[in-house]
Tab-separated table of C-alpha atoms in Angstrom:
chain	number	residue	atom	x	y	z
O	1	UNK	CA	-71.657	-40.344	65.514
O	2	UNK	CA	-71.093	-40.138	61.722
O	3	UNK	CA	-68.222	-42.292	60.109
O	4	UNK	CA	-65.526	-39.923	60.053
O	5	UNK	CA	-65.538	-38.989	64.169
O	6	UNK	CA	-65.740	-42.810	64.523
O	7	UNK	CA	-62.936	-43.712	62.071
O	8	UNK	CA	-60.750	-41.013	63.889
O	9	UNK	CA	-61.908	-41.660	67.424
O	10	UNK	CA	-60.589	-45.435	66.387
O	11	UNK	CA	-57.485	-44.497	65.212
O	12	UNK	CA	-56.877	-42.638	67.949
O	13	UNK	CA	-57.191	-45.870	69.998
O	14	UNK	CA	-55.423	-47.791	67.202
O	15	UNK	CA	-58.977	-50.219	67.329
O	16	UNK	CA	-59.312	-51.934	64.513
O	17	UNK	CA	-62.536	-50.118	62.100
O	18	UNK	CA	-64.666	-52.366	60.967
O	19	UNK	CA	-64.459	-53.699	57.162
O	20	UNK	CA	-67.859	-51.945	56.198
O	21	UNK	CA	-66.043	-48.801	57.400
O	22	UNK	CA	-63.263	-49.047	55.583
O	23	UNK	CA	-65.177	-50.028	52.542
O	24	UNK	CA	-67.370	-46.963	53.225
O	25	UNK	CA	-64.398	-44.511	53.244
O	26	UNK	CA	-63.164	-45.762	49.715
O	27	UNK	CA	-66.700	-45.459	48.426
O	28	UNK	CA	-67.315	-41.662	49.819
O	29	UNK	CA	-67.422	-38.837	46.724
O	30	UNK	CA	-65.209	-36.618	45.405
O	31	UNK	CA	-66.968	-34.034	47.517
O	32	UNK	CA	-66.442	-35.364	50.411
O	33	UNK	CA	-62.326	-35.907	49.881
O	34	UNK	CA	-61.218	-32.828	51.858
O	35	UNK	CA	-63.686	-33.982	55.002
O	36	UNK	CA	-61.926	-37.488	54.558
O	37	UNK	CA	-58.639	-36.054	54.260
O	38	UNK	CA	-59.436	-33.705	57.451
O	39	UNK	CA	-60.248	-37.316	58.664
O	40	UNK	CA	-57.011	-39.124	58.578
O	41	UNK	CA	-55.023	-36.431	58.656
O	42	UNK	CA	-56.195	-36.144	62.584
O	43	UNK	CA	-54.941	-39.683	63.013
O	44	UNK	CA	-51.521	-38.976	61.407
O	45	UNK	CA	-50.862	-36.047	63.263
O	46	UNK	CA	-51.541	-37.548	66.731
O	47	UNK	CA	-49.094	-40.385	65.993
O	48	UNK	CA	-46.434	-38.907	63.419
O	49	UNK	CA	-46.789	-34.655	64.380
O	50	UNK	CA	-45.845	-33.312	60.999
O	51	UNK	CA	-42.842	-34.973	60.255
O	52	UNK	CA	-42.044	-36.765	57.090
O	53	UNK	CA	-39.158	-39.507	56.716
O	54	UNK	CA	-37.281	-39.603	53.427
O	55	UNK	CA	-36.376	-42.835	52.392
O	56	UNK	CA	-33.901	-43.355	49.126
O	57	UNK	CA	-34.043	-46.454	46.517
O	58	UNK	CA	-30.747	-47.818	45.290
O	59	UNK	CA	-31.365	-50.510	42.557
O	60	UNK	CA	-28.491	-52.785	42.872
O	61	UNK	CA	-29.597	-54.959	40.180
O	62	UNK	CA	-32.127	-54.056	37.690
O	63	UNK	CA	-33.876	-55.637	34.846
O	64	UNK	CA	-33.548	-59.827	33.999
O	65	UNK	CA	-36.015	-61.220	36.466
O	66	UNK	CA	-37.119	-65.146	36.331
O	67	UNK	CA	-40.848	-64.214	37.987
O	68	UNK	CA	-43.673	-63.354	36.190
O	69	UNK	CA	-45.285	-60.562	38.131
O	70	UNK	CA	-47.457	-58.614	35.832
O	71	UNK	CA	-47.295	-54.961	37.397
O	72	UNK	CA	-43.091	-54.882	37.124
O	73	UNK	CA	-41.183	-53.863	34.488
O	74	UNK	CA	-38.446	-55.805	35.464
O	75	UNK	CA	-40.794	-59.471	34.883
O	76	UNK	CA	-39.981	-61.785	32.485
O	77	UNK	CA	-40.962	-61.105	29.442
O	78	UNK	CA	-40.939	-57.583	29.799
O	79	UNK	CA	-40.416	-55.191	26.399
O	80	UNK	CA	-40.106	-52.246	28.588
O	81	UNK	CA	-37.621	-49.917	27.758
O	82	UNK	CA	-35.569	-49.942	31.002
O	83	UNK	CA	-32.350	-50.127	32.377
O	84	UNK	CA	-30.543	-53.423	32.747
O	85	UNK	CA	-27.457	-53.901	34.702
O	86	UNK	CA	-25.988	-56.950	37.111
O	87	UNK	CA	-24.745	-56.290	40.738
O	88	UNK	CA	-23.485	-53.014	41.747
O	89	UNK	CA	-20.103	-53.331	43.989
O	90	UNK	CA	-20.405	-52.093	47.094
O	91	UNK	CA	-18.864	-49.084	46.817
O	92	UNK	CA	-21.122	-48.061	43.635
O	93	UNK	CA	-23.634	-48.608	45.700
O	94	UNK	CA	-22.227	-46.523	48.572
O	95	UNK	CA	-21.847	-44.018	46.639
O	96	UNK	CA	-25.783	-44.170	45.126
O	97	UNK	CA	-26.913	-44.160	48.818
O	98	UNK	CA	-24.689	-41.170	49.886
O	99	UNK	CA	-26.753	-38.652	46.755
O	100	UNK	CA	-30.144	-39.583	48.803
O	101	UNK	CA	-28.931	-38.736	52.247
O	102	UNK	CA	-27.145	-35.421	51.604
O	103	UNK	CA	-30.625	-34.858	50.312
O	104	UNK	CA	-32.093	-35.693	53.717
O	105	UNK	CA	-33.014	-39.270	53.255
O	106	UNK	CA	-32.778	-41.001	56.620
O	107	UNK	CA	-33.674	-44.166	55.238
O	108	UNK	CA	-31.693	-46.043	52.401
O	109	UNK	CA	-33.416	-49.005	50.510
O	110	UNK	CA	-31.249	-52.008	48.683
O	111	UNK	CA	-33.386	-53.389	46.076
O	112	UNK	CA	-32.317	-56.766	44.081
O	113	UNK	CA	-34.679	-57.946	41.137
O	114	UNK	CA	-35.048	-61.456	41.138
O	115	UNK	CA	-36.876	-64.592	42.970
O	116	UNK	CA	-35.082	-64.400	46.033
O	117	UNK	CA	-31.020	-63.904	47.092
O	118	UNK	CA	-28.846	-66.536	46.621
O	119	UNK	CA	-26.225	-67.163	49.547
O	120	UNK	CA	-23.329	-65.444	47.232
O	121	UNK	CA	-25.928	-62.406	46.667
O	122	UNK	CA	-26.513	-62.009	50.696
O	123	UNK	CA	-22.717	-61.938	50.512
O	124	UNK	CA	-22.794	-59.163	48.518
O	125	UNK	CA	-25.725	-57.060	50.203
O	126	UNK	CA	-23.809	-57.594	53.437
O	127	UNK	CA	-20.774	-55.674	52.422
O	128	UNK	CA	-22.687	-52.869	50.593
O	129	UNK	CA	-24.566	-52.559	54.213
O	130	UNK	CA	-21.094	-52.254	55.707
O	131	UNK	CA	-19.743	-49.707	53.112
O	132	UNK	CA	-22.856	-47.643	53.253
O	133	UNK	CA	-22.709	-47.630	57.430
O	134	UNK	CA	-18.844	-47.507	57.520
O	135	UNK	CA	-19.558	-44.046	55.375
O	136	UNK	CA	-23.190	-42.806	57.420
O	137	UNK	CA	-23.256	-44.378	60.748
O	138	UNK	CA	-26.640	-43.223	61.780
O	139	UNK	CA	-28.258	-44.504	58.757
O	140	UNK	CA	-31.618	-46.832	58.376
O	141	UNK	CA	-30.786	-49.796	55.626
O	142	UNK	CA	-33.862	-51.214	54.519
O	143	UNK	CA	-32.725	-54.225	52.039
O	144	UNK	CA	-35.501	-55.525	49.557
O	145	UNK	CA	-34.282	-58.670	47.889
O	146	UNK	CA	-37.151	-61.398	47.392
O	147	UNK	CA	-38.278	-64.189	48.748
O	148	UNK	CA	-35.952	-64.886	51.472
O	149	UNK	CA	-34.547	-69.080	52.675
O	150	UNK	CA	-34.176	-69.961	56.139
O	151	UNK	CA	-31.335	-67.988	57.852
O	152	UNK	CA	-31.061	-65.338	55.419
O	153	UNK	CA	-33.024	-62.599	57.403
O	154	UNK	CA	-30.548	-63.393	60.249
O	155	UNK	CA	-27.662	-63.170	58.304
O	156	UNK	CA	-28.969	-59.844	56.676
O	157	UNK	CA	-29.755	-58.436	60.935
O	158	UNK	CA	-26.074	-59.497	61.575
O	159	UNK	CA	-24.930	-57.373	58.930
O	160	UNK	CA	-26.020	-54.164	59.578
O	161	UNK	CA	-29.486	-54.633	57.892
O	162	UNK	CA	-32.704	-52.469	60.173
O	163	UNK	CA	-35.414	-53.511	57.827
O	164	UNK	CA	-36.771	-55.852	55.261
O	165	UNK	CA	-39.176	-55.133	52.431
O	166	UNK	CA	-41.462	-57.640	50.822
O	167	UNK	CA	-44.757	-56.224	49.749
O	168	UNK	CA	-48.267	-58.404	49.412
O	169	UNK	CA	-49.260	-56.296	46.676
O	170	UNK	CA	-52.997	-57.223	46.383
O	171	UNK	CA	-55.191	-59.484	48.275
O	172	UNK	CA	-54.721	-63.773	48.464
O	173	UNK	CA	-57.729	-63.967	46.588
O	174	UNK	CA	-56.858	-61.988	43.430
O	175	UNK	CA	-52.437	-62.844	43.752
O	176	UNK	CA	-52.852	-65.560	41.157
O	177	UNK	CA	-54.273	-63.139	38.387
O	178	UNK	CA	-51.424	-60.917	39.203
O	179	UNK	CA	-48.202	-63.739	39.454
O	180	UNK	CA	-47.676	-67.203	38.604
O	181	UNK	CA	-44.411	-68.216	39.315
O	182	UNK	CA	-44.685	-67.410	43.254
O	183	UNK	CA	-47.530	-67.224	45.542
O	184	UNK	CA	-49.394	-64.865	48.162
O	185	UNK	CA	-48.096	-67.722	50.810
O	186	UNK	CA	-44.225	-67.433	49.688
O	187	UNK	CA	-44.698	-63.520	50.156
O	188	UNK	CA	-46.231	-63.749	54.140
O	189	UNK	CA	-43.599	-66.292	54.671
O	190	UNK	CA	-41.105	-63.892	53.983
O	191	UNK	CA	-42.375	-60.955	55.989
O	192	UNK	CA	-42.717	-63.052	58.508
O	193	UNK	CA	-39.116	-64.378	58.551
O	194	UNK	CA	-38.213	-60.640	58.474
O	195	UNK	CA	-39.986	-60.442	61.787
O	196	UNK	CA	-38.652	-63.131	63.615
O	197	UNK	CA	-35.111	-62.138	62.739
O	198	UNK	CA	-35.369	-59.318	64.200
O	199	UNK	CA	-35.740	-56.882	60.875
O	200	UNK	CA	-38.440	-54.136	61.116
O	201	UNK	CA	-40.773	-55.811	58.376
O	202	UNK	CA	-42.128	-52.985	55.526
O	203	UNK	CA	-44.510	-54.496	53.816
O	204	UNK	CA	-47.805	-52.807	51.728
O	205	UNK	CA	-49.285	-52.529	48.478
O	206	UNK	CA	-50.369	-52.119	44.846
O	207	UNK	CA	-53.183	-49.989	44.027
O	208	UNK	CA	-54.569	-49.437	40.382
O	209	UNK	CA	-54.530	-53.063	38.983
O	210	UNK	CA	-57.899	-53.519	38.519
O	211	UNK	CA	-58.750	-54.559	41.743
O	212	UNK	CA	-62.083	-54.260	43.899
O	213	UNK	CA	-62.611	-52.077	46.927
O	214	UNK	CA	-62.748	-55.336	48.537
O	215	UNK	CA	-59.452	-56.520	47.431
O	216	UNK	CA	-57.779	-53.416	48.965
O	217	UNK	CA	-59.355	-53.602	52.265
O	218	UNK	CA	-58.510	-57.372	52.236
O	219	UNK	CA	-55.145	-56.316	51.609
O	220	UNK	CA	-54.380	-54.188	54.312
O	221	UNK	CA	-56.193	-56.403	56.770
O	222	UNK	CA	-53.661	-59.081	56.047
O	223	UNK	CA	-51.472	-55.980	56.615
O	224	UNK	CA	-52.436	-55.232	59.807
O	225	UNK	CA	-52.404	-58.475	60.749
O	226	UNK	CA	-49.006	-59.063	59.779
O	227	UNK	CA	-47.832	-56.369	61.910
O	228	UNK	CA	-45.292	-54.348	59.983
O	229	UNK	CA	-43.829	-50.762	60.788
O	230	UNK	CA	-44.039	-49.578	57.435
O	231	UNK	CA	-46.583	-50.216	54.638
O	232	UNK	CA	-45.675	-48.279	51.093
O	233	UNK	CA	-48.645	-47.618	49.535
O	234	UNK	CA	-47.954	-47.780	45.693
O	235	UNK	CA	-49.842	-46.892	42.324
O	236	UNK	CA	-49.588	-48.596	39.601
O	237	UNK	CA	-47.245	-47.046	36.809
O	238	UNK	CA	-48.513	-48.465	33.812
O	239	UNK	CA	-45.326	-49.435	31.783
O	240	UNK	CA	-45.585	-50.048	28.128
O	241	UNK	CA	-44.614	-53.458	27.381
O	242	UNK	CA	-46.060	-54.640	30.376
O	243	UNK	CA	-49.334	-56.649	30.786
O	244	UNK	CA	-50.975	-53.837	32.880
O	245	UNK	CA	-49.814	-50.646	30.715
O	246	UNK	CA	-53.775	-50.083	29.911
O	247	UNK	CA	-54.445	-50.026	33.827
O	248	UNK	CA	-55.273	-46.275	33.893
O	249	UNK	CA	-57.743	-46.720	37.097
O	250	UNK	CA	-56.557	-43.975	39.300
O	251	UNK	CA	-57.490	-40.611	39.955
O	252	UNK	CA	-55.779	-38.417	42.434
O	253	UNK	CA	-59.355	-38.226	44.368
O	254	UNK	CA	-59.580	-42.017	44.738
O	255	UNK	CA	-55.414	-42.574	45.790
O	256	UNK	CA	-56.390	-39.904	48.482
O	257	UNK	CA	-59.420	-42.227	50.153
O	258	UNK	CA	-57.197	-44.896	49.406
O	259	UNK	CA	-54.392	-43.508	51.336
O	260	UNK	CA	-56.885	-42.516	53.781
O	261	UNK	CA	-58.514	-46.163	54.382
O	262	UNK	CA	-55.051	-47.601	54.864
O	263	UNK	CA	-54.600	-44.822	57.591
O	264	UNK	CA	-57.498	-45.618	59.602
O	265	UNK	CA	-57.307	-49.392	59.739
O	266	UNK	CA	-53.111	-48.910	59.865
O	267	UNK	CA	-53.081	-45.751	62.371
O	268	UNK	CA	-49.773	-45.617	64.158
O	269	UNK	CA	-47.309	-47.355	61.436
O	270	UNK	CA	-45.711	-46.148	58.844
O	271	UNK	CA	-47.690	-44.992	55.745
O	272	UNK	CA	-45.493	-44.619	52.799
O	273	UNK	CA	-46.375	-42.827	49.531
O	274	UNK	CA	-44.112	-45.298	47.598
O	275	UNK	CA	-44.107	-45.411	43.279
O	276	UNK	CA	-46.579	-43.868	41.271
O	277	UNK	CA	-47.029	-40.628	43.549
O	278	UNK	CA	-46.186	-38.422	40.517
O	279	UNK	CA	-48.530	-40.047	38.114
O	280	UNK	CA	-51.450	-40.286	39.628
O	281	UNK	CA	-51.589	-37.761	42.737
O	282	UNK	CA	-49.823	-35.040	40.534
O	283	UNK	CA	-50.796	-31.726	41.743
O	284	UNK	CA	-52.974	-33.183	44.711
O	285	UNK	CA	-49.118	-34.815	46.260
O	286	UNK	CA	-49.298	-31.718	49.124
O	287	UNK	CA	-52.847	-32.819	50.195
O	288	UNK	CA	-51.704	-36.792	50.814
O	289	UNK	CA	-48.935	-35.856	52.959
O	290	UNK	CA	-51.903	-34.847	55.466
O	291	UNK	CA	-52.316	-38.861	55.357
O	292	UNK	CA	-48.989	-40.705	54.912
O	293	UNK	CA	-45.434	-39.978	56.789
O	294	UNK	CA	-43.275	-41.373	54.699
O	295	UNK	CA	-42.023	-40.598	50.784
O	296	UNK	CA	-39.512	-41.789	48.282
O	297	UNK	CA	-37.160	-38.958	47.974
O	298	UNK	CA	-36.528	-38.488	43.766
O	299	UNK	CA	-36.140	-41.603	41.314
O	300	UNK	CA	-37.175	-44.663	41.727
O	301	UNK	CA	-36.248	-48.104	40.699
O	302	UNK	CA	-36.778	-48.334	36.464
O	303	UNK	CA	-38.707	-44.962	36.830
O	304	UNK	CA	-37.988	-41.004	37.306
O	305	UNK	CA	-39.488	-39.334	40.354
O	306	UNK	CA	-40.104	-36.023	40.937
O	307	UNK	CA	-36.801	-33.561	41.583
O	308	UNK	CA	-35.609	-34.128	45.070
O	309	UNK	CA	-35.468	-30.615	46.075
O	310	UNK	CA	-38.978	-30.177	44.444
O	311	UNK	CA	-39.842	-32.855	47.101
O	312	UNK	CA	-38.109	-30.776	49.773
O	313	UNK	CA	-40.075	-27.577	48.630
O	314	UNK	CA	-43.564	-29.685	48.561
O	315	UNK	CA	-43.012	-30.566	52.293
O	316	UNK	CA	-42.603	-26.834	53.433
O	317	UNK	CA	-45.158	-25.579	51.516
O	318	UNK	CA	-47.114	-27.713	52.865
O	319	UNK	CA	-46.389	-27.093	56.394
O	320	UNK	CA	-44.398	-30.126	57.388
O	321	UNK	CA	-40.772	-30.878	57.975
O	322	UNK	CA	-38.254	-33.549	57.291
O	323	UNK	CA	-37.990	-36.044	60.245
O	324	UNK	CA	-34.141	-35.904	61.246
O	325	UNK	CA	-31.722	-38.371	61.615
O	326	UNK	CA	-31.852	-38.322	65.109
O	327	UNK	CA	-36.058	-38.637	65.247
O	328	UNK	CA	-37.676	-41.839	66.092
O	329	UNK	CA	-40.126	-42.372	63.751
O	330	UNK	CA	-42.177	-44.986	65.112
O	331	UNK	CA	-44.558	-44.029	68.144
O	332	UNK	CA	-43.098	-45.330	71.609
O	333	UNK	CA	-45.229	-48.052	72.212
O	334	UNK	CA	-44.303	-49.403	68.931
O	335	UNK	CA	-40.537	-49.291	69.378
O	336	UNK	CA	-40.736	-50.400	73.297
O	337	UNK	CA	-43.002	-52.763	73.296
O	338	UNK	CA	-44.146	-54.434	69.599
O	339	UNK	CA	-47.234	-53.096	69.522
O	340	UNK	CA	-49.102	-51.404	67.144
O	341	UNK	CA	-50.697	-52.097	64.167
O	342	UNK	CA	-51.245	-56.134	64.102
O	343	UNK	CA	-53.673	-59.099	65.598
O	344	UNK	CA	-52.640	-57.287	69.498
O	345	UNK	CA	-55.707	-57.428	71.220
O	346	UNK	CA	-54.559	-56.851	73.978
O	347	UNK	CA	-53.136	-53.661	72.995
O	348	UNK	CA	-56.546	-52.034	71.949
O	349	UNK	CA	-55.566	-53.006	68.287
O	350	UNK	CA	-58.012	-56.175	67.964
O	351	UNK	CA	-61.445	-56.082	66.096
O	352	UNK	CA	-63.788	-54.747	68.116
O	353	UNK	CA	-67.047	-55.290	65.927
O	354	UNK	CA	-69.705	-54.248	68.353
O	355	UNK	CA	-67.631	-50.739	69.216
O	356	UNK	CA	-68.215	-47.487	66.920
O	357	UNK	CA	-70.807	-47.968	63.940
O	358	UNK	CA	-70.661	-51.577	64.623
O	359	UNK	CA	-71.057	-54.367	61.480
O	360	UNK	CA	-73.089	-54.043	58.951
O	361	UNK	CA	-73.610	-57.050	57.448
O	362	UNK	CA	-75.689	-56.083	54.381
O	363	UNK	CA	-72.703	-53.521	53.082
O	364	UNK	CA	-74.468	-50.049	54.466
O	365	UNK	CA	-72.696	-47.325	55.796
O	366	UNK	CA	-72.432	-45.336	58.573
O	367	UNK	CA	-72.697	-41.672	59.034
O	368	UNK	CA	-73.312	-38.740	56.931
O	369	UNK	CA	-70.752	-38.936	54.128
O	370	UNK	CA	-72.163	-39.522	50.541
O	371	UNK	CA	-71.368	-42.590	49.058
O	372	UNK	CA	-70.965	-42.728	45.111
O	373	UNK	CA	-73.800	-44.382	43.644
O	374	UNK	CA	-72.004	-44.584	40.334
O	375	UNK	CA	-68.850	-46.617	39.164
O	376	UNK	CA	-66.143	-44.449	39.019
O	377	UNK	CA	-64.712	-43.143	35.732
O	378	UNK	CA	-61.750	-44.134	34.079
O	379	UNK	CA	-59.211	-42.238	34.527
O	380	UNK	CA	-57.397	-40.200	31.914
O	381	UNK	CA	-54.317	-42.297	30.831
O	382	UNK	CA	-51.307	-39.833	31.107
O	383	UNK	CA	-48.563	-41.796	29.585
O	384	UNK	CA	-46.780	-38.722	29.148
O	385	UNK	CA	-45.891	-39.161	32.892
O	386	UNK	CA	-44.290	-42.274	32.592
O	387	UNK	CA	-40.373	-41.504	32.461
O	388	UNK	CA	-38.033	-44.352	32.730
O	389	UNK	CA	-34.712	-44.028	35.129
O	390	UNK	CA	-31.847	-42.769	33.013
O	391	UNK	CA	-29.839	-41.555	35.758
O	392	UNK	CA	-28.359	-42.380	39.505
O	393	UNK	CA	-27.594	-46.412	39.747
O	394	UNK	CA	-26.431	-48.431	36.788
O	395	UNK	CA	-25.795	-45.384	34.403
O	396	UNK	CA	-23.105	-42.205	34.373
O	397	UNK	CA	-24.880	-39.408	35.032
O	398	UNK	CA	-25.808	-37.737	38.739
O	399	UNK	CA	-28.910	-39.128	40.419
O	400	UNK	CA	-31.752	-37.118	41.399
O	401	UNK	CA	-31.843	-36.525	45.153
């Protein structure tokens, strides 16, 4: 059996691949994208059909933040040219959320810059949670506000709050290169006291950094073995005035496998094409909806996205639909019983080394798919893609939804 039919026949059993096979799916050639694509796209549809969720950022606070983290262009020290604004009142922020659901967004997402909230700041999330449910009953609030204290997750659940995001980024072994002024500990910790309140954790990613293929498979291990329901898969925008803004490492072929390799060891949770979609996928966006359910719908936090109803029109063209309000998104067993994507062995989700291709100690791959025996080339830097927010949250003018 060739890697592919074993990577899918796994995912279909949500048993964890092995990391050479992971490893081997990043490393297959830009010939071989559509097969991979074909791949994971057979272990989306069985758990997610063809729907895809829209989920809307409001930025309640942008700009000013204390931490160091090298990929934002909200860190300190930053000389990017972005928006900068304190807390918006609740019903600013109401009214923010309100543009991305009467685009279809069934999924609104309260981002803070910062550390972590303090106890005033949970304050204030709570009642923009209220104002935003008192106007859209139905609606998912996802808040992302830092490192979170003891109690605060709770606090955020009684509220209102569904979800809690607080991504890893890149693997423990290559988080000090990236931030200084927290660690990869503080960020588990968090997700973590997301799930024990209760919160669906959403947790995932930085790709185009600099990092190895081993860093991103160690990443979404620790992923997987966190357990969350969503993991936002996000490529680096390289912001001038930012320590990264020469990072050009991405092409659309290699976000695809990427995408792709967090499908297959993530099968039945939610794979979200987060920031950076529009820079780096650019015309090839269509194609990775065959391997993630999930998009940002228009802007995002300091940056522009693409049009919302160009979003809409990329969905049916491609042949999918928007998940409604009404549509559970997560398979069954993962909203009845906890199960999923995470150290559950006892759900057929544990690492089952001596199943499929097996372990390959040396590094070789399985199967038939051609592996690149080059280093990949740099990509092209297209700075001209890189459009900073101007609209929606913080300013005057309309958003884009």
């Amino acid at each position: 059996m060739d890697l592919l039919n074993t990577l899918v026949d796994k995912g279909l059993r949500r048993e964890l691949p092995t990391r050479d096979e992971a490893l081997a799916v990043l490393a297959t050639s830009d010939d071989d994208v559509l097969d991979v694509v074909a791949a994971a796209g057979k272990v989306r549809r069985h758990w997610f059909g063809r729907r895809v969720k829209l989920n809307y950022l409001v930025n309640l606070k942008s700009g000013l933040c204390p931490e160091d983290c090298s990929y934002c262009s909200q860190r300190l020290g930053s000389k990017a040219d972005i928006l900068k604004y304190t807390w918006l009142k609740p019903d600013q922020a109401s009214q923010a959320a309100a543009a991305g659901l009467a685009g279809g967004a069934k999924r609104v997402c309260l981002v803070a810059s910062g550390r972590g909230p303090t106890d005033r700041d949970v304050d204030r999330v709570s009642d923009t949670i209220k104002a935003i449910k008192d106007r859209h009953e139905n609606v998912e609030v996802c808040a992302c506000l830092g490192l979170l204290s003891d109690g605060q997750a709770e606090r955020l659940r009684e509220a209102g709050a569904d979800a809690y995001n607080h991504n890893l980024n890149t693997s423990e072994g290559t988080y000090g290169d990236i931030t200084t002024t927290h660690t990869y500990a503080d960020r588990v910790d968090t997700v973590q006291k997301a799930h024990a309140a209760g919160l669906s954790a959403c947790s995932g990613l930085i790709a185009g950094m600099g990092e190895s293929d081993e860093d991103l498979v160690d990443v979404v291990y620790s992923l997987r073995e966190l357990d969350p329901d969503s993991v936002p898969v996000n490529f680096l925008i390289p912001f001038e005035g930012t320590p990264l803004a020469k990072e050009w490492n991405l092409t659309p072929q290699r976000c695809l496998r990427i995408l792709a390799m967090v499908r297959f060891v993530c099968p039945d949770v939610e794979v979200r094409i987060a920031g950076g979609r529009e820079v780096h996928l650019r015309t090839m966006q269509p194609l990775a909806l065959n391997l993630a359910n999930s998009i940002f719908l228009g802007d995002y936090l300091t940056s522009e996205g693409q049009a919302g109803k160009a979003d809409l029109d990329m969905i049916a063209d491609a042949g999918f639909e928007v998940e409604g309000a009404g549509e559970v998104t997560l398979p069954e067993h993962r909203v009845t019983a906890g199960a999923g994507c995470g150290a559950h062995a006892e759900a057929g989700c544990g690492s089952h080394e001596g199943g499929g291709c097996g372990s390959h100690e040396g590094g070789g791959v399985c199967g038939s798919v051609k592996v690149q025996a080059e280093q990949e080339q740099p990509a092209e830097a297209r700075t001209d893609l890189v459009a900073v927010r101007r609209r929606g949250a913080g300013t005057d003018l309309a958003p884009n939804a």
